[in-house]
């Protein structure tokens, strides 16, 4: 958990100052195997302009600020967001009948740059293929809410007919109220224990959109 982020929030003028710092446009592809089971998920990310500027400068991309990248610059960009700490779950979560399903390490990694924004794509295989006739939910979120993910495209379904993917959007006003309560509790903990011991609460799921995948029984 980002203790430094907790300290930053607590130092802000009022706990209502908590908000994401990285904004990511997200898209998914759900991939089925020959048996009609979900075996992998492709994740597409496109970052906000400020984050993109930071990454581009760090990687030496688009030094002339024309919003595009040369092949050499694109090569330098590859893997820019794929160095994950051991405990990091990739901000992508899949559940089946409410039970979390483990996703593998990123594969088929690629990165792009267009119109001044960096993007990336990667594939994650399920630990075990799952039956899409169960309740399958795919959700992008950062538990710490440092990054905010928004699903901006229809989810592609590859390898099976008779399936659909529906987007569910949370009640953001209700989520903001829950965040306020969590931050007030954090403030109390900080006053009692000190900033170094205060843990920013895992509130990202409150704001998380969901893709709900369903397939017809006979498909």
C-alpha positions as a printed Julia matrix, in Angstrom:
219×3 Matrix{Float64}:
   0.0     0.0     0.0
   1.18    3.51   -0.75
   1.93    4.98    2.69
   3.44    8.05    1.03
   0.15    8.56   -0.82
  -1.7     8.4     2.49
   0.6    11.08    3.89
   0.06   13.21    0.81
  -3.72   12.97    1.15
  -3.65   13.75    4.85
  -1.52   16.81    4.19
  -4.06   18.13    1.67
  -6.51   20.89    2.68
  -9.25   18.56    3.84
  -9.67   14.86    3.3
 -11.88   15.58    0.3
  -8.63   16.28   -1.6
  -8.21   12.56   -2.38
  -8.42   11.79   -6.08
  -6.64    9.68   -8.7
  -3.4    10.93  -10.22
  -3.21    8.64  -13.26
  -6.13    8.17  -15.67
  -6.25    5.16  -17.95
  -8.66    4.43  -20.78
  -9.21    0.68  -20.78
 -10.42   -1.99  -23.18
 -10.68   -5.77  -22.92
 -10.75   -8.79  -25.19
 -12.06  -12.03  -23.67
 -10.6   -15.09  -25.4
 -12.22  -18.54  -25.42
 -10.51  -21.87  -26.08
 -11.77  -24.64  -28.39
 -13.93  -26.02  -25.57
 -15.72  -22.68  -25.23
 -14.1   -21.81  -21.9
 -12.54  -18.45  -21.1
  -8.78  -18.96  -21.19
  -7.29  -15.46  -21.42
  -7.97  -11.74  -21.28
  -6.25   -9.11  -23.38
  -5.9    -5.76  -21.61
  -5.49   -2.47  -23.47
  -4.46    0.73  -21.66
  -4.2     4.32  -22.94
  -2.79    6.88  -20.52
  -3.73   10.49  -19.89
  -1.71   13.32  -21.42
   0.28   14.22  -18.31
   1.28   10.62  -17.58
   2.07   10.15  -21.26
   4.3    13.22  -21.23
   6.25   11.86  -18.27
   6.7     8.43  -19.88
   7.61    9.91  -23.25
  10.28   12.15  -21.75
  11.68    9.3   -19.67
  11.91    7.03  -22.72
  13.07    9.66  -25.19
   9.89    9.51  -27.24
   8.53   12.39  -29.35
  11.27   14.95  -28.57
   9.85   17.25  -31.27
   6.38   17.16  -29.66
   4.53   16.36  -32.88
   2.43   13.74  -31.1
   3.9    10.81  -33.04
   6.81    8.41  -32.55
   9.42    6.96  -34.89
  10.0     3.18  -35.05
  13.14    3.65  -32.96
  11.24    5.62  -30.33
   8.49    2.98  -30.23
  11.13    0.32  -29.63
  12.36    2.3   -26.61
   8.8     2.5   -25.31
   8.15   -1.25  -25.23
   7.49   -2.63  -21.75
   7.37    0.78  -20.09
   4.52   -0.3   -17.76
   5.31   -4.0   -17.46
   7.84   -3.99  -14.61
   5.49   -5.14  -11.89
   6.29   -5.64   -8.19
   5.81   -9.21   -7.01
   2.53   -8.55   -5.22
   1.05   -6.37   -7.98
  -2.02   -7.96   -9.57
  -2.04   -5.81  -12.67
  -5.08   -3.75  -11.66
  -7.22   -6.31  -13.51
  -9.49   -8.64  -11.56
 -11.68  -11.52  -12.72
 -14.22  -13.34  -10.6
 -16.39  -16.37  -11.3
 -19.47  -16.72   -9.13
 -17.88  -14.16   -6.83
 -14.6   -16.07   -6.42
 -11.35  -14.44   -7.58
  -9.59  -16.27  -10.42
  -5.81  -15.86  -10.65
  -4.4   -14.28  -13.8
  -0.95  -15.08  -15.1
   1.96  -12.79  -15.83
   1.61  -10.46  -18.83
   2.39  -11.94  -22.24
   2.36  -10.6   -25.81
   3.32   -7.18  -24.54
   3.28   -4.18  -26.87
   3.26   -0.39  -26.58
   2.22    2.48  -28.8
   2.19    6.26  -29.03
  -0.24    8.43  -30.96
  -1.7    11.91  -30.59
   0.6    12.54  -27.65
  -0.59    9.59  -25.58
   1.17    6.34  -24.69
  -0.67    3.05  -24.77
   0.05   -0.59  -24.07
  -1.46   -4.01  -24.54
  -0.83   -7.33  -22.86
  -2.4   -10.77  -22.52
  -3.09  -12.54  -19.23
  -4.01  -16.21  -19.1
  -6.32  -17.59  -16.46
  -4.8   -20.1   -14.06
  -7.63  -22.43  -15.09
 -10.11  -21.87  -17.96
 -13.58  -21.0   -16.68
 -17.11  -21.77  -17.84
 -18.75  -18.57  -19.12
 -22.18  -19.9   -18.21
 -21.28  -18.96  -14.65
 -21.25  -15.36  -13.39
 -18.04  -13.96  -14.89
 -17.03  -10.41  -13.96
 -13.97   -8.55  -15.22
 -13.0    -5.29  -13.54
 -10.1    -2.82  -13.83
  -9.14   -0.87  -10.74
  -6.26    0.21   -8.54
  -7.1    -0.7    -4.92
  -5.27    2.41   -3.69
  -7.19    4.63   -6.15
  -3.96    6.29   -7.25
  -4.89    5.29  -10.8
  -8.41    5.47  -12.23
  -9.5     3.16  -15.03
 -12.38    3.84  -17.4
 -13.66    1.25  -19.87
 -14.05    3.2   -23.11
 -14.68    0.51  -25.72
 -16.86   -2.54  -26.2
 -15.31   -5.76  -24.92
 -14.31   -8.06  -27.77
 -15.33  -11.71  -27.43
 -13.11  -14.05  -29.44
 -13.57  -17.76  -30.06
 -17.19  -18.41  -29.12
 -20.62  -17.44  -30.43
 -23.7   -16.7   -28.36
 -21.91  -14.58  -25.77
 -22.26  -10.98  -24.69
 -20.37   -8.51  -22.52
 -22.33   -5.91  -20.59
 -20.79   -2.84  -18.98
 -21.83   -2.03  -15.41
 -21.06    1.41  -13.98
 -21.12    2.1   -10.21
 -22.96    4.89   -8.44
 -20.1     7.38   -8.26
 -21.87    9.64   -5.79
 -22.31    6.73   -3.38
 -18.69    5.72   -3.93
 -17.55    9.25   -3.14
 -19.5     9.15    0.11
 -17.84    5.84    1.03
 -14.47    7.35    0.19
 -15.18   10.29    2.47
 -15.96    7.93    5.35
 -12.79    5.93    4.68
 -10.68    9.09    4.63
 -12.15   10.33    7.88
 -11.23    6.98    9.44
  -7.74    7.36    7.96
  -7.43   10.81    9.5
  -8.37    9.37   12.87
  -5.78    6.6    12.51
  -3.11    9.13   11.54
  -3.83   11.29   14.54
  -3.64    8.25   16.81
  -0.69    6.45   15.2
   1.16    9.04   13.11
   1.37    9.48    9.34
   4.0     6.77    8.89
   1.67    4.12   10.28
  -1.49    5.27    8.52
  -2.51    3.01    5.64
  -4.5     4.49    2.77
  -7.64    2.32    2.6
  -8.26    0.07   -0.44
 -11.08    2.12   -1.93
 -10.46    1.66   -5.65
 -13.06   -1.07   -6.05
 -15.77    1.37   -4.95
 -15.27    3.28   -8.22
 -14.66    0.23  -10.42
 -16.6    -0.45  -13.58
 -17.33   -4.05  -14.48
 -17.65   -6.11  -17.64
 -20.12   -8.92  -17.07
 -19.68  -11.79  -19.52
 -22.5   -14.24  -20.19
 -23.0   -17.01  -22.75
 -26.11  -18.88  -23.8
 -26.27  -22.43  -22.47
 -26.47  -23.98  -25.91
 -23.82  -21.86  -27.6
